[in-house]
PDB file of C-alpha atoms in Angstrom:
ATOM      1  CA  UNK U   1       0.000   0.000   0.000  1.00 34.00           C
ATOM      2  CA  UNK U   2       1.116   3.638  -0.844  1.00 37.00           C
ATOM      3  CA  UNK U   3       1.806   5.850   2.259  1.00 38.00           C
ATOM      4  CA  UNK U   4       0.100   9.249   1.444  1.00 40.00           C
ATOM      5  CA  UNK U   5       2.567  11.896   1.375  1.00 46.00           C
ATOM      6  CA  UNK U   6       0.814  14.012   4.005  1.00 44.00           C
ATOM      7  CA  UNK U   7       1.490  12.031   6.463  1.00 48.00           C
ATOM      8  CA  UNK U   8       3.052   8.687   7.116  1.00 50.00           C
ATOM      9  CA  UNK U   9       4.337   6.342   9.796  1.00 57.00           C
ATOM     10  CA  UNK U  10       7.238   7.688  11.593  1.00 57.00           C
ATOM     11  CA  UNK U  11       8.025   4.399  13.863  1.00 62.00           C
ATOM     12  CA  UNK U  12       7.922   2.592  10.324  1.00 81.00           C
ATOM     13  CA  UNK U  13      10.654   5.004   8.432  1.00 83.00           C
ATOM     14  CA  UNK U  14      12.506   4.840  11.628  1.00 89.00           C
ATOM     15  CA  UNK U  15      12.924   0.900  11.625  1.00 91.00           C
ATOM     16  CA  UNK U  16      13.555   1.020   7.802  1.00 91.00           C
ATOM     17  CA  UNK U  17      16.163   3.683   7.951  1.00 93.00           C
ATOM     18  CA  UNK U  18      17.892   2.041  11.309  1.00 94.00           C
ATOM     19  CA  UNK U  19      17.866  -1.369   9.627  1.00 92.00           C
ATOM     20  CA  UNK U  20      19.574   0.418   6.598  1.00 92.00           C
ATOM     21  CA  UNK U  21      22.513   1.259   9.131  1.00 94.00           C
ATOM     22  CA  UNK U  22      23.027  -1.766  11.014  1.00 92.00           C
ATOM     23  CA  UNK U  23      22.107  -3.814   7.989  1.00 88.00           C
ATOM     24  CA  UNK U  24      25.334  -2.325   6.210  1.00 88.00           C
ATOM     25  CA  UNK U  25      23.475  -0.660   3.578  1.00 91.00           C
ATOM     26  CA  UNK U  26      23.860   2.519   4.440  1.00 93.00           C
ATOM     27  CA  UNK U  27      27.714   2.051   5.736  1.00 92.00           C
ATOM     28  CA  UNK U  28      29.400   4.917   8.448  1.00 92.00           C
ATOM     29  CA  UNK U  29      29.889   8.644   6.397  1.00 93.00           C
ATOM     30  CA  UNK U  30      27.023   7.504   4.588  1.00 94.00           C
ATOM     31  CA  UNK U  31      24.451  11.204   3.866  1.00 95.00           C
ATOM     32  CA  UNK U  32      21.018  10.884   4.369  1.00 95.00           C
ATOM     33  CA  UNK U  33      19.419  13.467   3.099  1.00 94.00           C
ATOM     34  CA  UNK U  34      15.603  14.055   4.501  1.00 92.00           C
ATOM     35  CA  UNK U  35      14.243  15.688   1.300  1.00 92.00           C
ATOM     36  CA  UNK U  36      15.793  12.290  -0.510  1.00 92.00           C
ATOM     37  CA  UNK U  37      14.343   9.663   1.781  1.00 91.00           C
ATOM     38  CA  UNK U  38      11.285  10.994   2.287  1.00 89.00           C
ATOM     39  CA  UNK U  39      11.160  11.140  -1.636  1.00 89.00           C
ATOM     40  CA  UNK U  40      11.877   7.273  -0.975  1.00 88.00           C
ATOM     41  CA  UNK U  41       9.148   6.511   0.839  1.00 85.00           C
ATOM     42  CA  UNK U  42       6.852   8.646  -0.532  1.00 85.00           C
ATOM     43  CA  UNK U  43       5.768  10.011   2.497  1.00 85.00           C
ATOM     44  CA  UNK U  44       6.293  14.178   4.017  1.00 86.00           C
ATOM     45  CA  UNK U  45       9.583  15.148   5.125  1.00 88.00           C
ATOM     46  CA  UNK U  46       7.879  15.613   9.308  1.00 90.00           C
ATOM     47  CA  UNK U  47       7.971  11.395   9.712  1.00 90.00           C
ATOM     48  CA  UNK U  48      11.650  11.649   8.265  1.00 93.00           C
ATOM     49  CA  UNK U  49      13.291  13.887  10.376  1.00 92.00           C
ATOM     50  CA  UNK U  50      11.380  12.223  13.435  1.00 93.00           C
ATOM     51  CA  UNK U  51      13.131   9.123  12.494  1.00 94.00           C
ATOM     52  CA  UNK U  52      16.493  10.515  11.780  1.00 95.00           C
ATOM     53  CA  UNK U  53      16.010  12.375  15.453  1.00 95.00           C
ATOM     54  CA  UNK U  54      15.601   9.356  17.076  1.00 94.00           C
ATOM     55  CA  UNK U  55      18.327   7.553  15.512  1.00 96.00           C
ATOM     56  CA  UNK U  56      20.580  10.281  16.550  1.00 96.00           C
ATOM     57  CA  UNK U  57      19.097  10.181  19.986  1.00 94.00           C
ATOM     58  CA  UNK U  58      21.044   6.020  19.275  1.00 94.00           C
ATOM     59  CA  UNK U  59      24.580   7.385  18.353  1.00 94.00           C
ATOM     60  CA  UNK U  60      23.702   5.838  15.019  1.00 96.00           C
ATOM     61  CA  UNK U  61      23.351   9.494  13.140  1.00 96.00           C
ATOM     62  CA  UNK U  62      24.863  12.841  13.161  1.00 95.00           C
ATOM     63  CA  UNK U  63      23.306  16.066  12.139  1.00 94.00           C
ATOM     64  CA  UNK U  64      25.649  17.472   8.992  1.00 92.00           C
ATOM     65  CA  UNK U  65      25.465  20.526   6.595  1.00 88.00           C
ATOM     66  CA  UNK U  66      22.640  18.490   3.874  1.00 84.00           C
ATOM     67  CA  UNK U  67      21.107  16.618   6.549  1.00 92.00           C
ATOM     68  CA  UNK U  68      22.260  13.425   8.569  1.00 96.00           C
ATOM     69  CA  UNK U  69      25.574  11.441   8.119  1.00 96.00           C
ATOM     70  CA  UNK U  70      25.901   7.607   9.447  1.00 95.00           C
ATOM     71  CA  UNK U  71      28.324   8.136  12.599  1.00 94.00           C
ATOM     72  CA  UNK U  72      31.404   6.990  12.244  1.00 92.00           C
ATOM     73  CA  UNK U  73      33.135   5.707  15.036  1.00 89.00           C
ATOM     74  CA  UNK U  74      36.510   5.946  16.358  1.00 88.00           C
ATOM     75  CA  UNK U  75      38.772   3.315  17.468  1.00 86.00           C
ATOM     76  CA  UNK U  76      38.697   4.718  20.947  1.00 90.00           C
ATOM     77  CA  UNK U  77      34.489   4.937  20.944  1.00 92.00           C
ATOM     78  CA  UNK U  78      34.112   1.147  19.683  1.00 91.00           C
ATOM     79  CA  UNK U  79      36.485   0.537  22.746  1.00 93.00           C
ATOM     80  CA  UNK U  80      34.362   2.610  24.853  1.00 95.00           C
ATOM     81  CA  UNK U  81      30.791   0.402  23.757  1.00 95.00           C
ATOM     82  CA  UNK U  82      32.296  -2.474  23.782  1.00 95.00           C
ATOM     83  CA  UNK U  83      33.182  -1.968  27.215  1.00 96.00           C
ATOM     84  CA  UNK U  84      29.761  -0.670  28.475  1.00 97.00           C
ATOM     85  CA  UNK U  85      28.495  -4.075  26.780  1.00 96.00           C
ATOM     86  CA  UNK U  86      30.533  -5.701  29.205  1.00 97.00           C
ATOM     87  CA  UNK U  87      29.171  -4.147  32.288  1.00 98.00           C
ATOM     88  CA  UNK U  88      25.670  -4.186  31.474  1.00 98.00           C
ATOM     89  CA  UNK U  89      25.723  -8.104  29.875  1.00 98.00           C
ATOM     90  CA  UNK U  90      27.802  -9.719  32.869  1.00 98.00           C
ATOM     91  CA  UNK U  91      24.902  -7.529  35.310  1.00 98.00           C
ATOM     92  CA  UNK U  92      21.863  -9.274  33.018  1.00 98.00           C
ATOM     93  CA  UNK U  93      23.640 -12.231  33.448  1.00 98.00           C
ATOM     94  CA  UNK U  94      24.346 -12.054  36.988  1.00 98.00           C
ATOM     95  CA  UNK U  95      20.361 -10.876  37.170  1.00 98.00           C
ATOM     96  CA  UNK U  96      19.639 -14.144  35.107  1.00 98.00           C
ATOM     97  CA  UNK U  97      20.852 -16.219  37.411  1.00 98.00           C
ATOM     98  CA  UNK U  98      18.809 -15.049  40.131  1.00 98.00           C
ATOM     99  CA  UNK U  99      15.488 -13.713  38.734  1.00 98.00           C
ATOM    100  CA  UNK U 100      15.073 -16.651  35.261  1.00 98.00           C
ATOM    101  CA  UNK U 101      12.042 -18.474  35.749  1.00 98.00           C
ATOM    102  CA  UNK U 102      11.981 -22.015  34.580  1.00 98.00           C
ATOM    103  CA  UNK U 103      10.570 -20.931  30.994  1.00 98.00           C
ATOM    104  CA  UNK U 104      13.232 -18.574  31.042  1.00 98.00           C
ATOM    105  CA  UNK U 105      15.772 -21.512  31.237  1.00 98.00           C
ATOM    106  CA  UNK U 106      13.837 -23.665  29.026  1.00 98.00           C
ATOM    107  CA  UNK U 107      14.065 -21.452  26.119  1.00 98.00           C
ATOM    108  CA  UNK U 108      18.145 -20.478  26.675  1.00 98.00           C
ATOM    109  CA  UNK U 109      18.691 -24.389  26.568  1.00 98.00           C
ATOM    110  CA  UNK U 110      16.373 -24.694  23.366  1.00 98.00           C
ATOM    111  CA  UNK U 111      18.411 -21.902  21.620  1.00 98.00           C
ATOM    112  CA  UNK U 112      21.820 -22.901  22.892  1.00 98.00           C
ATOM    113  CA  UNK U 113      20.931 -26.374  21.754  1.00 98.00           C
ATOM    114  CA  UNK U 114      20.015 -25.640  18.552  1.00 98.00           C
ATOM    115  CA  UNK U 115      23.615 -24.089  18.281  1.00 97.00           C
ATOM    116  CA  UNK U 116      25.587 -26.942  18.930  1.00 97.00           C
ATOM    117  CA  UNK U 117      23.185 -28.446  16.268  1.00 97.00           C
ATOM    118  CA  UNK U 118      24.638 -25.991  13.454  1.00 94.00           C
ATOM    119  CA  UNK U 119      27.359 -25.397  11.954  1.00 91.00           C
ATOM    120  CA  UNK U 120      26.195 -22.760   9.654  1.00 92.00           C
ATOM    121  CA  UNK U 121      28.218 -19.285  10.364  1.00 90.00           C
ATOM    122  CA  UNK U 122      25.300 -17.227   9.320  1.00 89.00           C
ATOM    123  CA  UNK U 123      22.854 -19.765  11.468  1.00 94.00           C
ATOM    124  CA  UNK U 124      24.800 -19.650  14.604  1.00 94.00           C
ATOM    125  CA  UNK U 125      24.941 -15.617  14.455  1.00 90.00           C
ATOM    126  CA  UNK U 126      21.704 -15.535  14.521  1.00 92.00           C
ATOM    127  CA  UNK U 127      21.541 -18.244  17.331  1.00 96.00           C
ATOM    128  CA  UNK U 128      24.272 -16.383  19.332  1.00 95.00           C
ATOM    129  CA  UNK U 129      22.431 -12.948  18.974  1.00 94.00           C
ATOM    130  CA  UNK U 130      19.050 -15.029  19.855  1.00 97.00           C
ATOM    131  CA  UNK U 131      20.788 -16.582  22.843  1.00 98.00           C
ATOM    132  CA  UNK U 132      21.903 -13.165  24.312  1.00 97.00           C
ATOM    133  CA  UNK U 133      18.645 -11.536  24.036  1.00 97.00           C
ATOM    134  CA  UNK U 134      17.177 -14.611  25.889  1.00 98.00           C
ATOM    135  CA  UNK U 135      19.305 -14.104  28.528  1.00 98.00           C
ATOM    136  CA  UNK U 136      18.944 -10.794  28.785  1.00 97.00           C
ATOM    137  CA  UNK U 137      14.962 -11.740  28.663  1.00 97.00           C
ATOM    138  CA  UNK U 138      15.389 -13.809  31.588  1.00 98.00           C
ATOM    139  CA  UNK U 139      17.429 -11.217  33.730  1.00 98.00           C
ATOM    140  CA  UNK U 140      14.162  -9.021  33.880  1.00 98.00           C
ATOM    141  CA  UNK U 141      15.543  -5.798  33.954  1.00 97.00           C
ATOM    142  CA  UNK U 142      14.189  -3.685  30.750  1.00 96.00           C
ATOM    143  CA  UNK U 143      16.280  -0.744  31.284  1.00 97.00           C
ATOM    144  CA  UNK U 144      19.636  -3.193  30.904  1.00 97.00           C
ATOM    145  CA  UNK U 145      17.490  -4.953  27.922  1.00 95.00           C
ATOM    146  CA  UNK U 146      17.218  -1.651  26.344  1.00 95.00           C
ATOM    147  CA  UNK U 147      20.531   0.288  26.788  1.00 96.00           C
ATOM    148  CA  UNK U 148      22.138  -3.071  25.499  1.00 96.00           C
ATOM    149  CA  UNK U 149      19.905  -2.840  22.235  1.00 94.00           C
ATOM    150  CA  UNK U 150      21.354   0.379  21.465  1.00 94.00           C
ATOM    151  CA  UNK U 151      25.064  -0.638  22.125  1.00 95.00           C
ATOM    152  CA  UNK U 152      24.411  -3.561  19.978  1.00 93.00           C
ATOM    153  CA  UNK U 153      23.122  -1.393  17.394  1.00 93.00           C
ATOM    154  CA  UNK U 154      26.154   0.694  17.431  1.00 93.00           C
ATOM    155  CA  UNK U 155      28.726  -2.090  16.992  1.00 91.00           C
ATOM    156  CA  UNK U 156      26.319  -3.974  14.191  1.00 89.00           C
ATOM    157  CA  UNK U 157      27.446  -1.312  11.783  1.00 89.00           C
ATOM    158  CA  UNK U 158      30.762  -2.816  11.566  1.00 85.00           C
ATOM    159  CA  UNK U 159      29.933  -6.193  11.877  1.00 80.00           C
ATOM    160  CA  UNK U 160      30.598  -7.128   7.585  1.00 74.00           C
ATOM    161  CA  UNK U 161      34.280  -5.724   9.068  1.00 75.00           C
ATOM    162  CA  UNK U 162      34.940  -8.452  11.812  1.00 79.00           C
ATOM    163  CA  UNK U 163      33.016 -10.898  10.107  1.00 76.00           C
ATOM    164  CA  UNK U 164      36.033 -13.116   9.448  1.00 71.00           C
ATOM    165  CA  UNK U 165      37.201 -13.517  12.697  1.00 74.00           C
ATOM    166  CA  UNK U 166      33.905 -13.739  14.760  1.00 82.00           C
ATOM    167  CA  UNK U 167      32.586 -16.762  11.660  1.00 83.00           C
ATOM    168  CA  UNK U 168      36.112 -18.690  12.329  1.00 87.00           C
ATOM    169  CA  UNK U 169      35.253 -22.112  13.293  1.00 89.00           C
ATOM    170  CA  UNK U 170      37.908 -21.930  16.285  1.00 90.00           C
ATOM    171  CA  UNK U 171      35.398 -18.466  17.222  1.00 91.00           C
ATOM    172  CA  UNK U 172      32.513 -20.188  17.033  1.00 92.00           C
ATOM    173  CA  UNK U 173      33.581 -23.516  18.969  1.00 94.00           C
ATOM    174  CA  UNK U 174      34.872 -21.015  21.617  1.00 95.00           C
ATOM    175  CA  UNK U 175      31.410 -19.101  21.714  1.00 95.00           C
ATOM    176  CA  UNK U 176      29.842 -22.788  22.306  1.00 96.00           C
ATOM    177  CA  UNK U 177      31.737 -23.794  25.001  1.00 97.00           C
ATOM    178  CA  UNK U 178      31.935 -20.152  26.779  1.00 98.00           C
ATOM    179  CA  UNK U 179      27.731 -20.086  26.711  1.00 98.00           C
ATOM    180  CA  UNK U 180      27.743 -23.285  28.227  1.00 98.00           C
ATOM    181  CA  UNK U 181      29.986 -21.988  31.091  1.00 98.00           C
ATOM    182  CA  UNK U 182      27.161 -18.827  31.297  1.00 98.00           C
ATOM    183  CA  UNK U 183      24.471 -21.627  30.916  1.00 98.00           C
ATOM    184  CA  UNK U 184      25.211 -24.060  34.123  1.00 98.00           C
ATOM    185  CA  UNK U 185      25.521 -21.165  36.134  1.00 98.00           C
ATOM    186  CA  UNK U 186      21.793 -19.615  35.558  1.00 98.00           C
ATOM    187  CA  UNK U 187      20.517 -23.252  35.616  1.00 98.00           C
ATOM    188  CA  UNK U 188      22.440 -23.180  39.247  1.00 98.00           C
ATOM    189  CA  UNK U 189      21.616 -19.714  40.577  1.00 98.00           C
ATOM    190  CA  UNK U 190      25.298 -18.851  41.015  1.00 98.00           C
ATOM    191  CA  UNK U 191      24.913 -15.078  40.289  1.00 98.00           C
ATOM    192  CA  UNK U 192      28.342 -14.240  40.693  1.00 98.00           C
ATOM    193  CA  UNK U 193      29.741 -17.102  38.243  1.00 98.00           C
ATOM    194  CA  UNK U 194      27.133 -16.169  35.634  1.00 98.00           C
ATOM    195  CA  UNK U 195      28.624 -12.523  36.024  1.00 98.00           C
ATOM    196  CA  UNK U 196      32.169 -13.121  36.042  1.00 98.00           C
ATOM    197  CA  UNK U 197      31.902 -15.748  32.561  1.00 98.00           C
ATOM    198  CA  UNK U 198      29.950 -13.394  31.112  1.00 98.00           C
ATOM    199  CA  UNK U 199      32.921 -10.679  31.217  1.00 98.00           C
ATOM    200  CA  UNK U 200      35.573 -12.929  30.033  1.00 98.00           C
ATOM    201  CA  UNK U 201      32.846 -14.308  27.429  1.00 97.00           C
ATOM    202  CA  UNK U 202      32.001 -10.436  26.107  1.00 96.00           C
ATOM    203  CA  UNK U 203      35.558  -9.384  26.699  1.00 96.00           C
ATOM    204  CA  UNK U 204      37.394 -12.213  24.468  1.00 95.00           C
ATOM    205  CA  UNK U 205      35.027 -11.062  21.722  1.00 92.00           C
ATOM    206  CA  UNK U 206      35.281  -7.593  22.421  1.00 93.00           C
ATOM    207  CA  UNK U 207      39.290  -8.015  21.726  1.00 92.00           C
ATOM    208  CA  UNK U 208      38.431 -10.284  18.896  1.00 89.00           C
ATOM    209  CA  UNK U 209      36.614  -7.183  17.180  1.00 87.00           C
ATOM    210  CA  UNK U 210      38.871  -4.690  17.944  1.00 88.00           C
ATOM    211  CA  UNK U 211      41.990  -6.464  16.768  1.00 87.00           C
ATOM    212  CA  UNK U 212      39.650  -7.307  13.609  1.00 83.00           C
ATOM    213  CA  UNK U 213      38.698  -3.747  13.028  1.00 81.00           C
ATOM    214  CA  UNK U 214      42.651  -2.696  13.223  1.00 81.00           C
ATOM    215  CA  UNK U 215      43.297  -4.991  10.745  1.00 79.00           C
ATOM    216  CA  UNK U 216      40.805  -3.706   8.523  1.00 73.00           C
ATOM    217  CA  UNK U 217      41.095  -0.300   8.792  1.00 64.00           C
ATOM    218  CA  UNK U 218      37.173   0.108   7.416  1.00 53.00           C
ATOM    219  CA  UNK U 219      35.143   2.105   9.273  1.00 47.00           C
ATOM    220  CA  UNK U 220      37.516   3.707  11.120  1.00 50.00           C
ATOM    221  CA  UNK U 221      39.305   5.968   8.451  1.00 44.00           C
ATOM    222  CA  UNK U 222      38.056   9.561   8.518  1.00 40.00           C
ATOM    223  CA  UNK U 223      35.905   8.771  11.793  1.00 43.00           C
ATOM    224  CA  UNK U 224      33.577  11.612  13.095  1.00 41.00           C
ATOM    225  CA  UNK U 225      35.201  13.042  16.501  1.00 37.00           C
ATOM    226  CA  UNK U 226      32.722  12.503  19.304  1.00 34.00           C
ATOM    227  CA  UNK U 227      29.845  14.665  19.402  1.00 34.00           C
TER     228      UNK U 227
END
């Protein structure tokens, strides 16, 4: 159906637009221009700029000279997310531990043992990401649930860069056995071993991606000082 241009659905433009970024469509330095997109989607330039608000609101957009520009992020700011992951994960996990209710546990089990099941690299990112939100699910605490769905946002845009090294079998394998560590200690309560496996867990991967990203170079070259 044909949005009218007088109006439109600014929630919907907004999840189009942010699944553009962390899809790797629209790649960091990337110009989005409101007169442009709203041309796009056929819709009034008002739902656009709501959208393009809110994703700057993320740290996934900056305001520029024709509009909006993807944010690019330093080496020193993807340090700096991936190290806020870290403290909020290892507390959902800790919170896991203590507050998961058996259906909670039942569906971590079903998704981690649908990993060890696969051996698809594609499959078992989306099983890993699945996993994670599960846990998070079964930590019952929204406001961790939703600052880490922002963070996450912010490193997906460079995810096609450490793609390599987070698909390598040895990764992978590694990923396996560390959730499994996380796993037995929700299924036992221990709150501080779910906490403290959950930082080594987030911070092996969260060297994995920078030494990745280093490698690469993309993403980081002409980065956008913080604003």
């Amino acid at each position: 159906m044909t949005t009218s241009r007088g109006g439109g659905d600014a929630g919907g433009h907004y999840t189009r637009i942010r699944q553009s970024i962390v899809g790797g469509q629209a790649p960091p330095g990337t110009v989005l221009i409101p007169a442009a997109l709203s041309a796009q989607y056929n819709v009034s330039r008002t739902p656009v700029r709501e959208a393009l608000i809110r994703l700057e609101q993320e740290g996934l957009v900056r305001q520029a000279t024709r509009g909006y520009v993807v944010r690019a992020r330093t080496p020193e700011e993807i340090l700096e997310i991936c190290e806020a992951r870290i403290a909020l994960e290892s507390s959902a996990a800790q919170a896991a531990a203590t507050r998961r209710t058996e259906l909670d546990l039942a569906r971590l089990v079903h998704v981690h043992e649908s990993s060890a099941a696969s051996s698809d690299p594609v499959e078992l990112r989306a099983l890993n990401n699945e996993w994670h939100l599960a846990l998070r699910e079964a930590g019952h605490n929204a406001t961790i649930a939703e600052l880490m769905d922002r963070l996450d946002a912010q490193l997906k845009v460079y995810d096609a860069d450490t793609s390599v090294a987070t698909d390598h079998p040895d990764n992978l394998k590694l990923i396996l056995e560390e959730h499994t560590g996380i796993l037995d200690a929700v299924r036992r309560r221990d709150a501080e071993a779910a906490r403290d496996r959950m930082i080594e867990h987030q911070s092996r991967t969260r060297d994995l991606r920078i030494g990745a990203l280093a490698r690469s170079g993309s993403g980081l070259r002409g980065a956008s000082p913080p604003s």
